[in-house]
XYZ file of C-alpha atoms in Angstrom:
237
model
C 0.279 0.255 0.303
C 1.777 3.236 -1.517
C 1.868 5.865 1.480
C 0.215 9.495 1.590
C 2.404 12.166 1.536
C 3.846 13.424 5.084
C 1.838 16.114 6.311
C 4.028 19.137 7.932
C 2.323 18.038 11.115
C 3.941 14.736 10.411
C 7.201 16.128 9.812
C 6.964 18.582 12.326
C 6.699 15.872 15.010
C 9.226 13.787 13.220
C 11.756 16.858 13.541
C 11.291 17.085 16.970
C 12.978 13.576 17.829
C 15.503 13.481 15.893
C 19.183 14.522 17.058
C 19.571 18.386 15.871
C 22.651 19.071 13.678
C 24.894 22.671 14.816
C 27.240 24.864 12.920
C 30.718 23.947 14.530
C 29.485 20.454 16.233
C 31.185 17.598 14.666
C 28.522 14.695 14.972
C 27.873 11.828 13.350
C 25.122 10.439 13.159
C 23.576 6.850 12.090
C 20.301 5.838 10.426
C 19.424 2.805 10.463
C 16.092 1.344 8.967
C 14.633 -1.932 8.314
C 12.880 -3.663 5.497
C 9.094 -2.529 6.834
C 10.298 1.080 6.328
C 12.457 3.613 4.519
C 14.971 5.866 6.293
C 13.704 8.497 3.621
C 12.474 11.336 5.308
C 15.110 11.232 8.265
C 17.513 11.753 5.255
C 15.534 14.306 3.980
C 15.233 15.998 7.686
C 19.084 16.076 7.909
C 20.395 17.881 4.823
C 17.121 20.330 4.910
C 18.201 21.694 8.260
C 21.731 21.080 7.516
C 21.612 23.402 4.261
C 19.907 26.289 6.486
C 23.213 26.180 8.531
C 25.308 29.424 8.126
C 28.851 29.470 6.967
C 28.433 25.951 6.128
C 28.409 23.709 2.811
C 26.209 20.694 2.864
C 27.388 18.112 0.038
C 24.617 14.833 -0.247
C 26.204 11.310 -1.447
C 23.677 9.747 -3.329
C 23.933 5.489 -4.337
C 20.722 5.116 -3.368
C 18.720 7.462 -5.199
C 19.689 10.353 -8.073
C 19.188 14.218 -7.794
C 16.439 14.900 -9.569
C 14.536 12.072 -7.618
C 15.482 13.686 -4.038
C 14.544 16.955 -5.131
C 11.001 15.385 -6.335
C 10.764 13.718 -3.163
C 11.648 17.212 -1.026
C 9.186 18.957 -2.637
C 6.668 16.536 -2.041
C 7.920 16.785 1.153
C 7.179 20.516 2.218
C 10.864 21.038 2.768
C 11.813 24.204 1.101
C 15.502 23.062 0.349
C 17.110 25.793 -1.857
C 18.012 23.622 -4.568
C 18.942 24.715 -8.282
C 20.014 27.886 -8.736
C 21.311 28.319 -4.836
C 22.701 25.486 -4.920
C 22.809 24.887 -0.816
C 22.607 21.381 -1.226
C 25.351 19.531 -3.262
C 24.415 16.361 -5.089
C 27.503 13.675 -5.453
C 26.400 10.683 -7.125
C 28.590 7.824 -6.832
C 26.915 5.938 -9.734
C 27.219 8.169 -12.188
C 29.611 6.596 -14.547
C 27.373 4.109 -15.371
C 25.681 6.138 -17.583
C 28.317 6.795 -19.336
C 29.871 3.277 -19.762
C 30.144 1.964 -23.067
C 30.603 5.701 -24.718
C 34.152 5.572 -24.741
C 34.299 8.277 -22.382
C 33.310 7.009 -18.652
C 33.136 9.134 -15.572
C 32.897 9.326 -11.799
C 35.012 7.748 -9.571
C 34.170 4.388 -10.157
C 35.003 4.285 -13.568
C 38.135 6.507 -13.170
C 39.636 4.208 -10.071
C 37.945 0.738 -10.376
C 40.002 -0.955 -7.806
C 39.315 1.414 -5.142
C 36.306 3.442 -5.826
C 36.248 4.451 -2.941
C 39.504 6.555 -2.038
C 38.218 7.931 -5.209
C 34.655 8.599 -4.758
C 36.088 10.248 -1.431
C 38.787 12.502 -3.479
C 35.300 13.507 -5.607
C 33.842 14.513 -2.080
C 36.805 16.968 -0.821
C 36.992 18.691 -4.643
C 32.857 19.379 -4.342
C 33.849 20.902 -1.073
C 36.595 22.830 -1.830
C 34.610 24.824 -4.924
C 30.998 24.872 -2.637
C 29.899 28.676 -3.560
C 30.901 30.896 -0.953
C 33.038 28.555 0.939
C 36.089 29.901 2.949
C 39.237 28.370 4.808
C 36.426 28.394 7.742
C 33.708 26.995 6.288
C 31.922 23.555 7.917
C 31.033 20.093 6.022
C 27.824 18.497 6.668
C 28.376 15.486 4.774
C 25.343 13.057 4.386
C 25.221 9.832 2.598
C 21.472 8.396 2.039
C 22.911 4.675 2.004
C 26.459 2.876 3.008
C 25.444 -0.073 2.478
C 24.865 -0.063 -0.535
C 28.382 -0.103 -1.325
C 28.296 -3.086 -0.290
C 25.483 -4.611 -2.049
C 28.284 -4.081 -5.224
C 30.580 -6.271 -4.376
C 33.295 -3.618 -2.858
C 35.118 -5.345 0.616
C 33.857 -4.757 3.707
C 37.201 -3.268 5.106
C 36.896 -0.570 2.071
C 33.762 0.453 3.437
C 34.835 0.912 6.922
C 37.728 2.601 5.822
C 35.542 5.249 3.456
C 33.082 5.617 6.622
C 36.102 6.294 8.667
C 37.944 8.886 6.491
C 34.077 10.504 5.904
C 34.215 11.225 9.623
C 37.631 12.464 9.973
C 36.877 15.030 6.923
C 33.728 16.572 8.535
C 35.311 16.097 12.138
C 38.589 18.232 10.684
C 36.144 21.025 9.416
C 34.336 21.027 12.852
C 30.918 19.534 10.276
C 28.500 16.999 10.794
C 28.081 13.435 9.150
C 24.801 11.529 8.349
C 25.536 8.033 7.202
C 21.541 5.814 6.273
C 22.358 2.221 6.143
C 19.982 -0.946 5.728
C 20.517 -2.580 8.892
C 17.544 -6.147 8.798
C 20.349 -7.859 5.676
C 21.254 -11.085 8.331
C 25.123 -11.124 6.353
C 27.797 -11.091 8.291
C 29.810 -8.234 6.726
C 26.242 -5.995 6.830
C 25.790 -6.719 10.479
C 29.228 -5.923 11.149
C 28.849 -2.653 9.115
C 26.037 -1.572 11.200
C 27.759 -2.450 13.795
C 30.783 -0.510 13.334
C 28.526 2.541 12.847
C 27.087 2.176 15.646
C 29.830 2.558 17.565
C 30.937 5.393 15.650
C 28.288 7.729 16.082
C 27.134 9.927 18.636
C 23.759 9.362 17.929
C 21.757 6.743 16.539
C 18.394 6.802 15.009
C 16.790 3.416 14.323
C 13.955 3.921 11.659
C 11.402 0.705 11.890
C 8.250 -0.678 11.041
C 5.178 -0.349 13.574
C 5.010 -3.802 15.314
C 1.049 -3.075 14.054
C 1.517 -3.164 10.596
C 1.304 -0.334 7.877
C -0.783 2.030 7.541
C -1.827 4.333 4.911
C -0.174 7.297 6.969
C 2.965 8.667 6.841
C 2.939 9.729 10.405
C 2.062 5.562 12.066
C 4.820 3.916 8.996
C 8.315 4.692 11.567
C 8.953 4.438 14.824
C 12.677 5.933 15.900
C 14.909 5.004 18.823
C 17.348 7.894 19.183
C 20.749 7.078 21.778
C 22.754 9.546 22.136
C 25.702 10.686 24.272
C 24.469 7.757 26.205
C 20.935 8.753 26.724
C 18.531 6.808 25.384
C 15.077 8.316 23.815
C 12.327 6.550 22.031
C 9.750 7.769 19.798
């Protein structure tokens, strides 16, 4: 059953129970969902919140969607994301090379360095941050990854995905920004379980998005249950 678009009231309720992102905070937030839910609402919330911070750059790494789809969903959710000409959110498409395969001129980090795609992808993120409109030496980076577990799903070794996550953490903390990593947490395979455990240990806040125990509903307000553990304090909503 498809869900109705989330109402402003339901989004405000969700936002009230999610960890905040602040300029110069240096936090890491892990957003873990399961098969009965989807972390898209939380990802959009963090992208929107980050884009409103002064003297900061918001970069969204897309491994589970496209920029146009993200913008379309953002409008459906009612977020004034300041996309387009103002470029408050810049996108990095992890798989952009796929569209040009076979043309003789493939682009993107996976095409440039097939043996070490995530190292090349990190370089692309750094390049995007360095060229963010209006960025200065004091600009902080807010990096959002819509699904880091996708990289395991396409066969990249666990050690490389872990290293990439650590490198992203170091990058944002060096600028005193924020890192938000979403991941599917219910895939019963050792590498996925280890990745999500590692993300939980690395994070200063964890958001677990779960389906309701009572089953599905036709309203967005009743589809997810979030558990937040922040700096040792447990809060359930």
